Every structure is written in C-alpha cells, then in structure tokens.
XYZ file of C-alpha atoms in Angstrom:
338
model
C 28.120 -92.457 -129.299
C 26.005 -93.434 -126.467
C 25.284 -90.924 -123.764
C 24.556 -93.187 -120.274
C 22.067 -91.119 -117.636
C 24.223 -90.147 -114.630
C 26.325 -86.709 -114.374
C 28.867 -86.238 -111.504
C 31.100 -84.098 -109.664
C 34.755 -83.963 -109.368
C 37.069 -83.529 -105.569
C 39.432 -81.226 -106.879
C 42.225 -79.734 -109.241
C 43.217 -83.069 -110.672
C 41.665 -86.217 -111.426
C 41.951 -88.948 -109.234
C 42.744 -92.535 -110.313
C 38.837 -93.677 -108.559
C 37.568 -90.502 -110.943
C 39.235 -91.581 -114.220
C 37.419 -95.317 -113.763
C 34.348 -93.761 -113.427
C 34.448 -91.340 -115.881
C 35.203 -94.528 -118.197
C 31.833 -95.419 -116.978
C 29.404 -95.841 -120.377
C 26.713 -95.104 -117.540
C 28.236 -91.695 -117.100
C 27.164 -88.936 -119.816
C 28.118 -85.703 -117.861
C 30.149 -84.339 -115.495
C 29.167 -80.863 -113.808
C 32.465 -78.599 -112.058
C 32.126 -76.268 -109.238
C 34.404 -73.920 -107.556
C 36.713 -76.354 -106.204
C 37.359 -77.774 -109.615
C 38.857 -73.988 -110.774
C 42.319 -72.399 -109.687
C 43.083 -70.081 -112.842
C 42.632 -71.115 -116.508
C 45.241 -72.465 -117.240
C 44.093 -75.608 -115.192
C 40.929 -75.198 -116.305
C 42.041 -75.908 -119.153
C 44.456 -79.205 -118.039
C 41.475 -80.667 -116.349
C 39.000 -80.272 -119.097
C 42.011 -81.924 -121.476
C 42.404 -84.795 -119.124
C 38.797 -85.232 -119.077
C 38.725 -85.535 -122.415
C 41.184 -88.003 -123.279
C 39.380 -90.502 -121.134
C 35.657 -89.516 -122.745
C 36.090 -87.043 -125.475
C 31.909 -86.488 -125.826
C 31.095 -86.260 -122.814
C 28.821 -83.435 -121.262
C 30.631 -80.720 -119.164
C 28.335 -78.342 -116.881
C 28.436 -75.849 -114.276
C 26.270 -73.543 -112.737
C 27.710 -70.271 -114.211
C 24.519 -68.099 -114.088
C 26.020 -65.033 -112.870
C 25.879 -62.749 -109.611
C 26.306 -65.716 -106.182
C 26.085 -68.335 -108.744
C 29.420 -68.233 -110.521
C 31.833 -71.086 -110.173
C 34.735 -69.013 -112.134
C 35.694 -65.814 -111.487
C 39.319 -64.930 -111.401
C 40.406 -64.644 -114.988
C 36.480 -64.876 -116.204
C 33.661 -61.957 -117.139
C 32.056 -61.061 -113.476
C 28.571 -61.541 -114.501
C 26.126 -59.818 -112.821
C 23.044 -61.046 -110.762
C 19.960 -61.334 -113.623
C 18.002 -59.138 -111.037
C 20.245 -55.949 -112.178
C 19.382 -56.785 -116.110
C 15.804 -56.907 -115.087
C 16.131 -53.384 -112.519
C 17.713 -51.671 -115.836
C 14.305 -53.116 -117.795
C 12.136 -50.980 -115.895
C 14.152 -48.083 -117.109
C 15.122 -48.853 -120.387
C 14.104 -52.302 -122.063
C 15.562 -51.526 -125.185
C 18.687 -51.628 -123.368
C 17.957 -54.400 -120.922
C 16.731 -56.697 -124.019
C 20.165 -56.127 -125.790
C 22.470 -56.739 -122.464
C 20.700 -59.971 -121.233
C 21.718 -60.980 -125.408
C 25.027 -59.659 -125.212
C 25.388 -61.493 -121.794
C 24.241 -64.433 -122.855
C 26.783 -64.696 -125.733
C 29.671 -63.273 -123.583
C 28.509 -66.079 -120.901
C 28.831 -68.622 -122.931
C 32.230 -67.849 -125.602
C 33.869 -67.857 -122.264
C 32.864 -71.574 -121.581
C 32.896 -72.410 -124.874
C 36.483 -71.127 -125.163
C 37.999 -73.669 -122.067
C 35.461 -76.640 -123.067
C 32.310 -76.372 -121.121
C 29.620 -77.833 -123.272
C 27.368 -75.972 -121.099
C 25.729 -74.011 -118.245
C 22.486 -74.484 -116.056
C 20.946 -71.037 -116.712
C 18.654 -69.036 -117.219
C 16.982 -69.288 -114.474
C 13.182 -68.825 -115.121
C 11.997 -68.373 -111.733
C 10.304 -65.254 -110.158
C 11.251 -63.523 -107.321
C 8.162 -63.354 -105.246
C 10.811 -61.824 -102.338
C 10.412 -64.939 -100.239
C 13.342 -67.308 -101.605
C 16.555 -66.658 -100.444
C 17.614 -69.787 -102.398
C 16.266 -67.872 -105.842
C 15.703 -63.925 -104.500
C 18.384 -61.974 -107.012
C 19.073 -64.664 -109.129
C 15.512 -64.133 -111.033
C 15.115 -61.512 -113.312
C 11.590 -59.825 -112.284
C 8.571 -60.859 -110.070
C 6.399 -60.239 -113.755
C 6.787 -63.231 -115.690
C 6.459 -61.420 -118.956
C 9.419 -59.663 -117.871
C 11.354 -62.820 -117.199
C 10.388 -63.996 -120.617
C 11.735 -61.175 -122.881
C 14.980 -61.237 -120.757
C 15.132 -64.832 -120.352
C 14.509 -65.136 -124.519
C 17.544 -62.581 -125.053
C 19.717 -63.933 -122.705
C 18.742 -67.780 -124.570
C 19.359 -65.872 -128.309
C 22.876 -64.745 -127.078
C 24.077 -68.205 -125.438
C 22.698 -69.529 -129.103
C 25.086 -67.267 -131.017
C 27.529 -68.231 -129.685
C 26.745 -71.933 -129.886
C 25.532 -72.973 -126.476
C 22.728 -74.947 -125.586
C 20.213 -73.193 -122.926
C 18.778 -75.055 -119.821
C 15.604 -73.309 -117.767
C 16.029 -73.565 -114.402
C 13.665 -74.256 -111.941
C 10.480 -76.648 -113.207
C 7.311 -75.582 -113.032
C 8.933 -72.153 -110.272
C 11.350 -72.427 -107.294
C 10.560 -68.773 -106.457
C 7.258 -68.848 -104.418
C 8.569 -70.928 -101.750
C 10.367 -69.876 -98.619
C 12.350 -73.162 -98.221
C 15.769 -73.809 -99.343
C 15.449 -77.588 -101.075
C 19.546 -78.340 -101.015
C 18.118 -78.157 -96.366
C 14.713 -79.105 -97.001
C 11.545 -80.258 -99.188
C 9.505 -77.127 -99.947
C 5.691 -77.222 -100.432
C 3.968 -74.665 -102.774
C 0.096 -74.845 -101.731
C -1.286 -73.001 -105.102
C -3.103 -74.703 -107.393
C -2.597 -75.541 -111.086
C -4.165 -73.058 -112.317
C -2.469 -70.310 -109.977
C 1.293 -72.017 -110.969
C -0.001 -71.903 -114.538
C -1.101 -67.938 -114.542
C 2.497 -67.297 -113.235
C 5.585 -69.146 -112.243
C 4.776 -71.207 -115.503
C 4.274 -68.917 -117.982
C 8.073 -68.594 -118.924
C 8.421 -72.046 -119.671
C 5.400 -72.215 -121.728
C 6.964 -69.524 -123.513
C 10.142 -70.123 -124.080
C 9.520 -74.312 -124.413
C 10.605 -73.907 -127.995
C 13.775 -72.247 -127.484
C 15.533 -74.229 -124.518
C 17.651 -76.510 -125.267
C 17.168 -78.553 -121.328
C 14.772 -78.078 -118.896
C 15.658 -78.940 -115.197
C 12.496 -79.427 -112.572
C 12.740 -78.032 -108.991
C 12.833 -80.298 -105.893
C 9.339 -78.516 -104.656
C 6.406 -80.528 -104.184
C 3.024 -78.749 -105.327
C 0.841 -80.344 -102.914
C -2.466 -79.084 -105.406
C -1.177 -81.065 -108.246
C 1.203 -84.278 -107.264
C 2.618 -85.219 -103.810
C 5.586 -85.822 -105.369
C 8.319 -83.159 -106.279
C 8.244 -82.343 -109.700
C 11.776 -83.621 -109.822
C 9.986 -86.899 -109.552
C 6.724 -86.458 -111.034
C 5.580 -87.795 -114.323
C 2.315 -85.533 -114.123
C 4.774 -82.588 -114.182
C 7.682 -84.126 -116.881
C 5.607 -86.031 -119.329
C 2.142 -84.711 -118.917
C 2.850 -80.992 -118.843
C 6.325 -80.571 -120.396
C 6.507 -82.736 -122.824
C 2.874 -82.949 -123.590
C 1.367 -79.448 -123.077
C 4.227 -77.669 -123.551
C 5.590 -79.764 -126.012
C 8.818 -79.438 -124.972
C 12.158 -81.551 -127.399
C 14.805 -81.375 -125.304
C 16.692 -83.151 -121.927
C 15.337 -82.952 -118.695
C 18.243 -82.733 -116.239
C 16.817 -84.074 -112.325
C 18.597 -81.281 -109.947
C 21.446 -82.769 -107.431
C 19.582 -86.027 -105.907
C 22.038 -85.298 -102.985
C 19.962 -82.269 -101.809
C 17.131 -82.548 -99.165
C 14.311 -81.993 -101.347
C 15.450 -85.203 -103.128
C 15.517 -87.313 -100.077
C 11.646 -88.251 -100.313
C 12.084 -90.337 -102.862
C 14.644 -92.804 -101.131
C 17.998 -94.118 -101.518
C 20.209 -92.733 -104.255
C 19.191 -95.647 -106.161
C 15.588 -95.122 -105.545
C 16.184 -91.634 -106.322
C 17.894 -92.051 -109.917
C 15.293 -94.691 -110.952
C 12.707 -92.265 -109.756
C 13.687 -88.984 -111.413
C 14.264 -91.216 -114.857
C 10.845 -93.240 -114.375
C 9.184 -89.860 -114.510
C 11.157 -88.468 -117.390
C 14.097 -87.246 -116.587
C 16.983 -87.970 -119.089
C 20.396 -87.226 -116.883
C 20.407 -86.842 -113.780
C 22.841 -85.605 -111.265
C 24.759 -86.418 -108.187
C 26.602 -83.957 -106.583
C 29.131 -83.721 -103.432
C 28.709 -87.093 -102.500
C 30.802 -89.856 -104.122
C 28.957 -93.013 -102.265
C 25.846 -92.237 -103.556
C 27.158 -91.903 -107.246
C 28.729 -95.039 -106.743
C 25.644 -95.913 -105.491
C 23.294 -94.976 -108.437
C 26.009 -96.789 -110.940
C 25.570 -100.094 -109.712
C 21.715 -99.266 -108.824
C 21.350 -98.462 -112.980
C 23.549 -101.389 -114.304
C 20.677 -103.121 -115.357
C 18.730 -100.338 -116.358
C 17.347 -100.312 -119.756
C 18.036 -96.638 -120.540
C 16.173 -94.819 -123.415
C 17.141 -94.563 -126.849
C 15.441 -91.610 -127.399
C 16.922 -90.100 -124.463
C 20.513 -91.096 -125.434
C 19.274 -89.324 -128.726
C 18.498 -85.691 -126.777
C 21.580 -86.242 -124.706
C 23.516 -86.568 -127.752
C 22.172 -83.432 -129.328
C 23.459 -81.312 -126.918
C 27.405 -81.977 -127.868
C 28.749 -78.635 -129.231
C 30.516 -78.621 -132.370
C 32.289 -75.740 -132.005
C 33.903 -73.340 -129.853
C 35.788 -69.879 -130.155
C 39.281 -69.765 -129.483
C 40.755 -67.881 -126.236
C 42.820 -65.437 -128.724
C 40.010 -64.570 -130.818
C 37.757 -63.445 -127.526
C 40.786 -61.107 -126.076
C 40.714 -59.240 -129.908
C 36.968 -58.759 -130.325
C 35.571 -55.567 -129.869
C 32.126 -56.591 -128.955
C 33.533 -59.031 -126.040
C 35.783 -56.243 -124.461
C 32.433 -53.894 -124.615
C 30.364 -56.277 -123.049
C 32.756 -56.993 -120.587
C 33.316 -53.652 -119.266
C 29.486 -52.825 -119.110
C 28.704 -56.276 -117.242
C 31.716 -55.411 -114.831
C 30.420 -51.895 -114.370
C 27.018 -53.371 -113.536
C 28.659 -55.534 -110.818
C-alpha cells in the first residue's frame, strides 16, 4: 500500500474529527506522538487503536531516545541519557557495549508492545560541550566511541524488530545554536566534518534503517541546510555512503527550516533534495498547508518503496515483556543508571 510523504502531529488524548480526515489523507504516511499524546497506557493504547482503524499501515514515531528526550514515562522503562552508557565505556566497554544492546532492545519491545512502528534514535552526534540542544543526549565527544555504542544500541532495537533512524545529518553537535530558535552555521570544512562528526554515519550507513539530516547549514560545503541540500542527501548519503534507507526532513516548523520558505516551499524543498517523509510538527496550518502544496506532487516510487519497508511485522505482547527475565534485568539496571 502506498506510503504518501508527509508525517504529522496529533493535539491531544483523542482524535479529533479535523485529525481523522487527515489521517485518511493518502498524502499522509506517518504520524509522530509527543508527550501530550500520552496519559497512561492504557490510552496509549486506545489512541494507537483508533489510529489504526482509519490507516492500519501507517508509520507511528516518537522521539523516545532516552534521558530529556522521552515522550513516555509513567508506566514505561526510564531510559537513561546515552551520555551515562558512554561515561560507563570509559570504565568498562565490555559492559557499556552490552547495555547500549540491551537498551536498545528494551527501548524498543516497549514501543513495539503499544504499536509504535518506531523511534528517532540513536542519535549519532558528538558532544563537542557546546550544544545544549545535543550536550547529554550524545554518547561521547570520540566518534569511534559513538560508533560501537551507537552499533549496539542499533543491534538491540533490531532484535527486537525495530527499525533504527541516525539522528542528526552530517552532526548537530559542533554548533552552539539551538535550530527548533534558530539556523545554526558550522564553519568547518568537508574534510574537518568528514574526520569527525561524520564518521558514525559512514559507519554505521549499512545498519540504519532511516537517516534524518540536521537543520545546520555548513557554510564550507552548501549554503543550504543539509535538511535541504541535495549535495548532502544524494551526493554524500546515498552516493558515498551508499546509504538504502528513508531520509526523514526534521520538523519543517522549527527555525532552522524557515530559510527555505513557506511550508510548501519547505516540503517541496526537503523532498527535491532527497528526503522521503518529511515532518510537520506543532503547527496544524502549515500541515494543512504542505497537503494542498503536494497534491500535485508526483511522489517517488522508490521512495514509497523505502517507506514501505519500514512497516513492522511484528510486535511482542505486553504480558510476555512483564514475564521475561532479561526485560525485568534490564530494567532495573537502566533505572539504577537514572
């Protein structure tokens, strides 16, 4: 079944009657929850149903990386910041390798479990000690470091049957701006960018599943933000990195997306450079926007194709979690971590 390009947000609890018409929308293929969107799981679990009914295949995100980025907590794992995984590294990386795994897995039978297709994570960026946006949400500063975690953490959501999408295209972590307030600018040059903030996603390339590119313009290599930048999506991720899978645009509500124009502009932009889904977040005008903006829009095959390969075919049940031994163990040591 065809998967159309745009992924959006909900208001609340409960669908709306304006929500169910556009998630009828063919152009919409996703739809990404936040915190507002969770109560407990038991309506969780009602919403995801209702969702369902209307579009049974379509994609369900959230940004459920752990530590300040965690959209469900009560009744949900308390995952710890990936900064904490990478801290125990330097002690013990036998030990570090095996809880960013275990984490991963855990991470993702819990979404699995209520219907999330997937999260945004890991997050591939270094911590340079200058973002406040990224900071503890990176694993290390040394992307080799990043990479072994990142790859464990990527094994264990793919045991359990979730699809992994590296966050932030081509490094988020070197610049001081936030881009949901502003557009950053990273002055280093290719080659620089490529000797560190890439080297994870040359790495891993094989492994993730979705890729999604940072609002930051790298004034060096394309005045653009890579976001928007077909240098950046089709010359060095698909081409030199050889990379399969989608490429999700970030929220073309936030500031760093605003360069590029309307929400229109913006949509036909990000997928004009390569993007296969992108996302509009927290602001229902300019969804509505992009939908009649992309009416026309002759949409990819091949990246209906990717879209489509990222449906999960199954999922563990809730009772089955509660009786493993393995989830209870990893449980208690991410809570301890907390």
């Amino acid at each position: 079944m065809a998967h159309g390009p745009l992924m959006l947000d909900l208001d609340g609890y409960e669908l709306t009657e304006q929500e169910r018409r556009l998630l009828a929308d063919p152009l919409v293929g996703g739809l990404i929850l936040f915190t507002r969107n969770y109560r407990d799981p038991w309506q969780l679990q009602a919403l995801i149903h209702a969702v369902r009914e209307i579009r049974p295949e379509i994609l369900i995100a959230v940004d459920h990386e752990g530590g300040r980025v965690q959209r469900f907590r009560d009744g949900f794992t308390r995952i710890p910041a990936m900064a904490r995984i990478g801290t125990l590294f330097h002690d013990d990386p036998e030990a570090a390798l095996e809880l960013a795994w275990d984490t991963g897995w855990l991470m993702a039978s819990e979404l699995l479990a209520y219907g999330i297709d997937f999260t945004f994570a890991p997050v591939l960026d270094l911590d340079y000690g200058v973002s406040e946006v990224i900071g503890d949400r990176a694993f290390s500063r040394r992307p080799e470091i990043v990479t072994r975690l990142a790859d464990a953490l990527i094994e264990g959501m793919h045991e359990a049957g979730m699809p992994a999408i590296g966050k932030h295209f081509p490094g988020h972590g070197y610049v001081v701006a936030d881009s949901h307030t502003d557009l950053p600018v990273d002055s280093r040059t290719l080659e620089e960018i490529d000797q560190s903030c890439l080297k994870p996603f040359t790495a891993l390339s094989a492994q993730l599943d979705g890729v999604m590119p940072a609002h930051v313009v790298y004034e060096q290599v394309d005045a653009r933000p890579a976001g928007f930048s077909p240098f950046w999506l089709k010359d060095v991720l698909r081409r030199k990195l050889g990379f399969k899978g989608v490429i999700f645009s970030d929220d073309l509500g936030m500031a760093g997306a605003h360069v590029a124009g309307d929400f229109r502009a913006r949509a036909v932009a990000a997928l004009e450079a390569g993007c296969d889904m992108v996302l509009v977040c927290n602001d229902r005008e300019g969804a509505l926007q992009v939908l009649d903006g992309l009416k026309d829009y002759d949409f990819s095959p091949r990246s209906q194709q990717r879209l489509a390969e990222l449906q999960v075919m199954s999922r563990p049940g809730l009772d089955s979690l509660d009786s493993d031994p393995r989830y209870n163990r990893v449980a208690d040591q991410l809570e301890a971590l907390n």
